[in-house]
Every structure is written in structure tokens, then in C-alpha cells.
Short mmCIF file of N, CA, C and O in Angstrom, two decimals:
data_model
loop_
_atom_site.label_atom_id
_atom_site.label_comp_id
_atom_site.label_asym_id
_atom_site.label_seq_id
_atom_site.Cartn_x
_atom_site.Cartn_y
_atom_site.Cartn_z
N UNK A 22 55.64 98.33 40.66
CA UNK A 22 56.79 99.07 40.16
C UNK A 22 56.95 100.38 40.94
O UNK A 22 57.91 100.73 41.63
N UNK A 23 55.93 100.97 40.72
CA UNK A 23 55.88 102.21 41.72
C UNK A 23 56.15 102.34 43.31
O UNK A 23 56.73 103.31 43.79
N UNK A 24 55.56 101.06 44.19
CA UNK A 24 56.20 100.81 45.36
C UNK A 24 57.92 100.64 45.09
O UNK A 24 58.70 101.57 45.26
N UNK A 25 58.36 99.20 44.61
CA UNK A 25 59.37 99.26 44.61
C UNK A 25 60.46 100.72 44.60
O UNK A 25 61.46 100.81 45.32
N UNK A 26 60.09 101.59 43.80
CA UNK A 26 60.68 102.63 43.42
C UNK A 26 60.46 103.23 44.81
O UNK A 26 61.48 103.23 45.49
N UNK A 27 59.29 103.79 45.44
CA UNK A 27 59.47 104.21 46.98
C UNK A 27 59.94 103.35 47.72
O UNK A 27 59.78 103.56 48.92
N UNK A 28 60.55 102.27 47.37
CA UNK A 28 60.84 101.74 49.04
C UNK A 28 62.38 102.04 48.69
O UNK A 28 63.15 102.41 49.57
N UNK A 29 62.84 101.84 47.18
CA UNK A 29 64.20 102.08 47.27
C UNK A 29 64.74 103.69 47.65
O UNK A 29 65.85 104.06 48.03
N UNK A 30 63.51 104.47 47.38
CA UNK A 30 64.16 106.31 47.90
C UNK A 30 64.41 105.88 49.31
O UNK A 30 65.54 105.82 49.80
N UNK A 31 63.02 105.49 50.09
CA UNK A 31 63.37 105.02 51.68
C UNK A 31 64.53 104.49 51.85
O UNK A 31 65.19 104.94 52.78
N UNK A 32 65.01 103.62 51.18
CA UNK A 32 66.13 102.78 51.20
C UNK A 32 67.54 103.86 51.37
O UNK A 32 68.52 103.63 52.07
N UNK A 33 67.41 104.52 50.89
CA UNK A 33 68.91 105.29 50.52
C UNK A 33 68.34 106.50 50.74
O UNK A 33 68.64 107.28 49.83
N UNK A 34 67.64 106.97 51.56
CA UNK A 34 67.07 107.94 52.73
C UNK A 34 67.63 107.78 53.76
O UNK A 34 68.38 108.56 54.33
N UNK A 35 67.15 106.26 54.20
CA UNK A 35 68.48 105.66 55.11
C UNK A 35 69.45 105.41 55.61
O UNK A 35 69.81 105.16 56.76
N UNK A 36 69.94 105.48 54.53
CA UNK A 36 71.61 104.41 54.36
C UNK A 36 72.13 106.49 54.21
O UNK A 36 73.29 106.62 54.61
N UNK A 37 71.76 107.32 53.95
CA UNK A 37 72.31 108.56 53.82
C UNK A 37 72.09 109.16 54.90
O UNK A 37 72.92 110.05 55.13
N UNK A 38 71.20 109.03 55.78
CA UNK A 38 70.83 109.68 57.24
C UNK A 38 72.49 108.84 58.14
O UNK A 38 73.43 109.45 58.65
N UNK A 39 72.26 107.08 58.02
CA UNK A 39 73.07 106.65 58.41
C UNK A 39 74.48 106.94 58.37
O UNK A 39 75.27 106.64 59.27
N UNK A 40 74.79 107.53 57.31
CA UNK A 40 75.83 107.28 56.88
C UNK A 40 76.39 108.74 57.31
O UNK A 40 77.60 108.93 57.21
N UNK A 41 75.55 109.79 57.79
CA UNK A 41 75.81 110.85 57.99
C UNK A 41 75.73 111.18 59.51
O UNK A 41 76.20 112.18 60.07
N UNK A 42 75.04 110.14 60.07
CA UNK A 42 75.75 110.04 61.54
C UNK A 42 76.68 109.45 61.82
O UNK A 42 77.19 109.77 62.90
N UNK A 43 77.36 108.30 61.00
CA UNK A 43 78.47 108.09 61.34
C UNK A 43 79.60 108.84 61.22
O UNK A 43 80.64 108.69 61.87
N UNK A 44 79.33 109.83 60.16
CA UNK A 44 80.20 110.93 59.83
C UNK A 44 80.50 111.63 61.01
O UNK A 44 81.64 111.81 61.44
N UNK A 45 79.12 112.12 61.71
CA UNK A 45 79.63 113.33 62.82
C UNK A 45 80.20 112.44 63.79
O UNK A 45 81.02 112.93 64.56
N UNK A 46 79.84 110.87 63.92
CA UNK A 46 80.39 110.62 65.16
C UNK A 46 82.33 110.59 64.93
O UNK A 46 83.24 110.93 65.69
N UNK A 47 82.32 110.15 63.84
CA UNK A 47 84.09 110.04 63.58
C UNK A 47 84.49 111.30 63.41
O UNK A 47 85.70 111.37 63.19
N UNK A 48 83.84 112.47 63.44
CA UNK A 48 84.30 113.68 63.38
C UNK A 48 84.53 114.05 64.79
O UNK A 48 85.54 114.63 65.18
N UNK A 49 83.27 113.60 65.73
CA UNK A 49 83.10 114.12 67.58
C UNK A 49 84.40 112.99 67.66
O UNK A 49 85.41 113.33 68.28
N UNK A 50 84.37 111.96 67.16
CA UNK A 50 85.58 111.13 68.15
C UNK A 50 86.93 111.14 67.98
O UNK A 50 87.74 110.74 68.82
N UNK A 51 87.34 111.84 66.27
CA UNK A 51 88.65 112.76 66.35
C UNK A 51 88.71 113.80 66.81
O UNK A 51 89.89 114.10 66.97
N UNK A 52 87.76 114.88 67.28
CA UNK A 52 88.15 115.47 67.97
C UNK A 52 88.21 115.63 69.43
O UNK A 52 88.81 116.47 70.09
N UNK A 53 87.26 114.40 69.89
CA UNK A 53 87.78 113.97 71.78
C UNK A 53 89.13 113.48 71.54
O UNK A 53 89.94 114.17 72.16
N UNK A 54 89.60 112.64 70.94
CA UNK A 54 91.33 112.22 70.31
C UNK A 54 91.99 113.20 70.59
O UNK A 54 92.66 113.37 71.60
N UNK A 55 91.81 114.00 69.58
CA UNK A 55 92.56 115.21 69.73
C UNK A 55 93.01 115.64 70.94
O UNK A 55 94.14 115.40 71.38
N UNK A 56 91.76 116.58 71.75
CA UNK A 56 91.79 116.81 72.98
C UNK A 56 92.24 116.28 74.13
O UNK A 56 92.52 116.97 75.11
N UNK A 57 92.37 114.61 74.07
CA UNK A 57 92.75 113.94 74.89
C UNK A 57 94.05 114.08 74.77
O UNK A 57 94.74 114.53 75.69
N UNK A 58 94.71 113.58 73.21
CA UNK A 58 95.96 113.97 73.39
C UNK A 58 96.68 115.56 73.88
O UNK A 58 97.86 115.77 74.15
N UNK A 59 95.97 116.16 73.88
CA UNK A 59 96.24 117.57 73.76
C UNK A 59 96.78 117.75 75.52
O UNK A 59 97.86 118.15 75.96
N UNK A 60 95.38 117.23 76.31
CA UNK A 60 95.74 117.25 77.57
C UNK A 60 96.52 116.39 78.09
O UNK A 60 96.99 116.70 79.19
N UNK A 61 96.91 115.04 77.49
CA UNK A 61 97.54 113.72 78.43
C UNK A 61 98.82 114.04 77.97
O UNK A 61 99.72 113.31 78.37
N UNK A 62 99.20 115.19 77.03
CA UNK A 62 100.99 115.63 77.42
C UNK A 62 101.51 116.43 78.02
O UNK A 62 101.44 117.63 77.74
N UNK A 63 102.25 115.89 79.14
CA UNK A 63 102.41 117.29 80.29
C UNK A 63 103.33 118.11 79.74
O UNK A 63 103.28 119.21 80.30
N UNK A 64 104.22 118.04 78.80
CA UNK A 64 104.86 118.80 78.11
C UNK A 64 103.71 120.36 77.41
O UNK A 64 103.86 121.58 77.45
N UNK A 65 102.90 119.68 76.98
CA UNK A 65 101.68 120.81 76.05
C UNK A 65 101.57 121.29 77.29
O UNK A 65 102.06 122.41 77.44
N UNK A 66 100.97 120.66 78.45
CA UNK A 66 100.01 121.27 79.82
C UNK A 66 101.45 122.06 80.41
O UNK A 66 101.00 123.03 81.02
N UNK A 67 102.42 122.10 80.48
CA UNK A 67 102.96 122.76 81.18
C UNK A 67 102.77 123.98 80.58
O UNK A 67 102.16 124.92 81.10
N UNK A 68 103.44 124.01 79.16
CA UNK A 68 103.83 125.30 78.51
C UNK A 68 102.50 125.91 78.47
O UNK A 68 102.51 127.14 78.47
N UNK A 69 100.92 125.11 78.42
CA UNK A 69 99.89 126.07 78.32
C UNK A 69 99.27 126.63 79.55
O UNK A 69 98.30 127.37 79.42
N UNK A 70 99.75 126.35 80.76
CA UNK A 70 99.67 126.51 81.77
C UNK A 70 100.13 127.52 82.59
O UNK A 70 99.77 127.87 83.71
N UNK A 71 101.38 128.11 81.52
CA UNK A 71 102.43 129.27 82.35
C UNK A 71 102.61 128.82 83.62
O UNK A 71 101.95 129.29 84.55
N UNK A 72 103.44 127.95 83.79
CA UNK A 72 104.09 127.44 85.33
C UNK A 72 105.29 127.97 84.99
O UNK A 72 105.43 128.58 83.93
N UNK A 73 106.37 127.77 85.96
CA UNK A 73 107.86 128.35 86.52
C UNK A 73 108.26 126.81 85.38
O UNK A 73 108.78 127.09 84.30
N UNK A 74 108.12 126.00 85.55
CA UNK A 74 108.49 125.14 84.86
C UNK A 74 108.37 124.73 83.28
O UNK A 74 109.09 123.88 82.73
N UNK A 75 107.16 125.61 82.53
CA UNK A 75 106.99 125.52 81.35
C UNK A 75 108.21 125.83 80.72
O UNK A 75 108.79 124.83 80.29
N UNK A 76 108.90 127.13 80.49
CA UNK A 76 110.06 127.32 79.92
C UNK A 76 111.58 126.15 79.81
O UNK A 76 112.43 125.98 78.94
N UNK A 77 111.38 125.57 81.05
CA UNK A 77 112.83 124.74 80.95
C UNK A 77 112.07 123.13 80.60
O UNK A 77 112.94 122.35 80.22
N UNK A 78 110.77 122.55 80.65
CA UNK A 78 111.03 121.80 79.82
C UNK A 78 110.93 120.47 80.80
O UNK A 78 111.30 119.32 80.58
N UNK A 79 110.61 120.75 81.38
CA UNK A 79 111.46 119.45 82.98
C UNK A 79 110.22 119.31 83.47
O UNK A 79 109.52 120.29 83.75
N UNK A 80 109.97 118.52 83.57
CA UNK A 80 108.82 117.95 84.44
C UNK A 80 108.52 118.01 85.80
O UNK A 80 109.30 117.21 86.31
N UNK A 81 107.69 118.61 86.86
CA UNK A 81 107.98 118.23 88.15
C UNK A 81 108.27 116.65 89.05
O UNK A 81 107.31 115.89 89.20
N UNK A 82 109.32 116.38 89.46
CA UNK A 82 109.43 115.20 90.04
C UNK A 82 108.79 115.45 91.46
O UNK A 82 108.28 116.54 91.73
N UNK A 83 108.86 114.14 92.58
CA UNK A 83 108.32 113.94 93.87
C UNK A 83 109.61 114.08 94.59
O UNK A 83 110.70 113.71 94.15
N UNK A 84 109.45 114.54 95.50
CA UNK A 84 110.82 114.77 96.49
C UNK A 84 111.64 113.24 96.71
O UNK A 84 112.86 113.33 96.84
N UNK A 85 111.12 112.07 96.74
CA UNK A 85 111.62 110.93 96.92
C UNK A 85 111.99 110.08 95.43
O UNK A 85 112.00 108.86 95.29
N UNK A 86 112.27 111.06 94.47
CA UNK A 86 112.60 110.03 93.45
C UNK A 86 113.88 110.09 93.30
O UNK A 86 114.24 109.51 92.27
N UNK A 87 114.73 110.57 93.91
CA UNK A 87 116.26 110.03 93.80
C UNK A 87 116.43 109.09 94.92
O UNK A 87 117.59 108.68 94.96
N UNK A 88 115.55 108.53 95.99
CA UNK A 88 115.84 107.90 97.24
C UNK A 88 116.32 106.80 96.75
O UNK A 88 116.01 106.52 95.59
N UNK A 89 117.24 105.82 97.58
CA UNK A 89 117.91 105.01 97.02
C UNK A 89 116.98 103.96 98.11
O UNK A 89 117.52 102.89 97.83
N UNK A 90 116.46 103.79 98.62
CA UNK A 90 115.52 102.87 99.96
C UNK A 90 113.99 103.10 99.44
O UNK A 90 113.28 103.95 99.99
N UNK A 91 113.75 102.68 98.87
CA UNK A 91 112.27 103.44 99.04
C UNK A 91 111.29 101.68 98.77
O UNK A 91 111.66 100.68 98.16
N UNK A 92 110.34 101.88 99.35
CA UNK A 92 109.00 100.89 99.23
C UNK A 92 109.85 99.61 100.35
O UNK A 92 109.49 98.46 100.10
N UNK A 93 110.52 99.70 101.09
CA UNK A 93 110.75 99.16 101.97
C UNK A 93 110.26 98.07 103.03
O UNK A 93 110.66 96.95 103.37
N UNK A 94 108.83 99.22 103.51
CA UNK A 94 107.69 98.26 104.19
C UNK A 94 107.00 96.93 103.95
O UNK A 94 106.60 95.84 104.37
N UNK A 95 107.15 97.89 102.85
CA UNK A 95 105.97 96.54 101.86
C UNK A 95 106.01 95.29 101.80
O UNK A 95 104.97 94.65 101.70
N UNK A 96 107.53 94.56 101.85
CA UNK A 96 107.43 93.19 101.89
C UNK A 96 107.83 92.52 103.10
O UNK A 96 108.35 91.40 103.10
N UNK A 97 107.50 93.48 104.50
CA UNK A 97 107.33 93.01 105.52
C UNK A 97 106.32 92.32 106.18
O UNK A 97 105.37 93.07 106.41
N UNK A 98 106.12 90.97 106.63
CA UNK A 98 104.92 90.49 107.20
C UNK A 98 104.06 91.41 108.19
O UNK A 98 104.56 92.10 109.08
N UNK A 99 102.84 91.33 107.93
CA UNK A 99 102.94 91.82 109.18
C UNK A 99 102.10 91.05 110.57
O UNK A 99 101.14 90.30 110.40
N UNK A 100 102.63 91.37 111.87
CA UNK A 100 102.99 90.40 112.65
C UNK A 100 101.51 89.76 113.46
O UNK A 100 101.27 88.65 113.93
N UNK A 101 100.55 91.24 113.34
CA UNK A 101 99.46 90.71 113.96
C UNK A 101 98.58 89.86 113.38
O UNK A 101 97.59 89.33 113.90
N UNK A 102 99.17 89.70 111.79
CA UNK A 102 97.94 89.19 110.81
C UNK A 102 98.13 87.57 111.50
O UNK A 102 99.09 87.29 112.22
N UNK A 103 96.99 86.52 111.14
CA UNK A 103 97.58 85.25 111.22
C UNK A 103 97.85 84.21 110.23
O UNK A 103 97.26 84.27 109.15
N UNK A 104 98.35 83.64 110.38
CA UNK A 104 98.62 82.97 109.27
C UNK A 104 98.59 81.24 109.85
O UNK A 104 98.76 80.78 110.98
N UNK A 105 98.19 80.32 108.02
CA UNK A 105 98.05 79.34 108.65
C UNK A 105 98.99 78.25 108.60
O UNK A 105 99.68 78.19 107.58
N UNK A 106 99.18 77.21 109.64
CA UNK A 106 100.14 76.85 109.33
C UNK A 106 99.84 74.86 110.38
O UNK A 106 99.79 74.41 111.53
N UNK A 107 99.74 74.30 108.61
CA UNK A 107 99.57 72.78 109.30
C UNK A 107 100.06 71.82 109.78
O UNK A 107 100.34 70.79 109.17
N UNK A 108 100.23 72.06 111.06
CA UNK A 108 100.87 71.47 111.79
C UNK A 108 100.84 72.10 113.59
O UNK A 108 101.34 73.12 114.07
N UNK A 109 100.03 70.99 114.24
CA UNK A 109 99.25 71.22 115.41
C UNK A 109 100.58 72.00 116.45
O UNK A 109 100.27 72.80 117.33
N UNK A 110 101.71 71.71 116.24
CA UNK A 110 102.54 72.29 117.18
C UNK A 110 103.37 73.10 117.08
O UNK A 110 104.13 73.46 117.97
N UNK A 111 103.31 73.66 115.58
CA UNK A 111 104.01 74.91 115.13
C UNK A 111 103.07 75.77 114.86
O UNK A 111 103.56 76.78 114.35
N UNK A 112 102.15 75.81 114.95
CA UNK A 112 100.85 76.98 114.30
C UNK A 112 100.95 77.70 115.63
O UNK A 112 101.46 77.32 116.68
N UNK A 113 100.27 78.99 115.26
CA UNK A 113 100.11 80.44 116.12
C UNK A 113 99.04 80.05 117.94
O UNK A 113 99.21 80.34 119.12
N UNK A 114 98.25 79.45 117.32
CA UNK A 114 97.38 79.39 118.38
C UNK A 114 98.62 78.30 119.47
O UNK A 114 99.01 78.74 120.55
N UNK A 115 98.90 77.45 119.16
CA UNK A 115 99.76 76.41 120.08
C UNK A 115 100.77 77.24 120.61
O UNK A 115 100.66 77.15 121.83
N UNK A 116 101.86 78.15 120.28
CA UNK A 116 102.57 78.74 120.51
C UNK A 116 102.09 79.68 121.88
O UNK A 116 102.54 79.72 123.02
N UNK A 117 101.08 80.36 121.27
CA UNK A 117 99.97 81.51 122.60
C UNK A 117 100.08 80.58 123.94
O UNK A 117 100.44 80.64 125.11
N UNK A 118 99.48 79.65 122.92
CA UNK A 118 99.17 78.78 124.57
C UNK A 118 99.97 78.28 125.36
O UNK A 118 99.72 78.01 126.54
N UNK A 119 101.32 78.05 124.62
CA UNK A 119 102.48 77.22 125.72
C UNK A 119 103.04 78.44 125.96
O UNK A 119 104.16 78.17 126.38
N UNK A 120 102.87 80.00 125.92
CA UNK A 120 103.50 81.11 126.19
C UNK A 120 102.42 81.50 127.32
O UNK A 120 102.62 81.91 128.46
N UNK A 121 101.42 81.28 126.76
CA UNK A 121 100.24 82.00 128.01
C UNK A 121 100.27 80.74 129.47
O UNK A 121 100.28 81.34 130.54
N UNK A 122 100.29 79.56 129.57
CA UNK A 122 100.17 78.41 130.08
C UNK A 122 100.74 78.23 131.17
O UNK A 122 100.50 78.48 132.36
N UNK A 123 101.97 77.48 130.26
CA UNK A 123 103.04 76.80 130.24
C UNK A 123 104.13 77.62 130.40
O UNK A 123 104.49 77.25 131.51
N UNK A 124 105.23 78.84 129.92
CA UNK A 124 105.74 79.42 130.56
C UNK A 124 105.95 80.35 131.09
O UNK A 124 106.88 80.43 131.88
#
């Protein structure tokens, strides 16, 4: 009887230690939350920042975001890469050779 009775204080010695670290951790992890949000709005970061821009509110843009052309390159092949292609008399290497060769 008397064990039983100490194992249940141990018991809920436990479960109260436990239960009190989970506390601080949901306390540390609303307040990284917090903070995170605090910093990931550039609206807050401007105005706490005192920039030329905090007052009006506007975000800094990139000089190319009104361009009407932009990313252009990108879906150009490009020419030195090789590529494969099955069929002995249209592929890259056959071509070299009746250019280097032949004419």
C-alpha cells in the first residue's frame, strides 16, 4: 500500500514536470511565431526601420518590374549543348562530319 502510494506521487511528479515543459515550450514557440511574424512583414520592417519609404507605405520594387520582355533567354536552346537524336543521319555527330568531310 505504501509503495503504491509512492509510485503514484512519482507518477504525477512526472506528468507535472512534463506537463510544465510543454508549457514553456508552447510559450518559446508563440513567441518565435510572434517574432517571425513580426519580421516576415515588410510593411512592420519598413516602418521599424526608418527608411525614406516607411512613411508612404510602398514597398521597394526592382528596376525591371514594369519591363514588358523580361526572362526571355530562358527558353532558348542552347546551341553548344548536345542533344540526342535517333536517327543515324539527322543526329549532331553525322551532320559535323558531312560539314567537316564532305563539304
Amino acid at each position: 500500500d505504501l509503495l503504491q502510494a509512492e509510485l503514484a506521487k512519482i507518477r504525477a511528479e512526472r506528468e507535472k514536470a512534463k506537463a510544465k515543459i510543454a508549457a514553456e515550450e508552447a510559450a518559446e514557440e508563440q513567441s518565435r511565431m510572434e517574432e517571425a511574424a513580426l519580421i516576415g512583414n515588410p510593411l512592420l520592417n519598413a516602418s521599424a526601420s526608418g527608411s525614406a519609404s516607411a512613411g508612404s507605405g510602398k514597398l521597394k520594387r526592382r528596376w525591371n518590374d514594369d519591363v514588358v520582355f523580361r526572362n526571355q533567354a530562358k527558353g532558348e536552346p542552347d546551341p553548344n549543348k548536345k542533344r540526342f537524336i535517333n536517327d543515324t543521319v539527322r543526329n549532331d555527330f553525322h551532320k559535323r562530319f558531312l560539314n567537316k568531310f564532305i563539304r
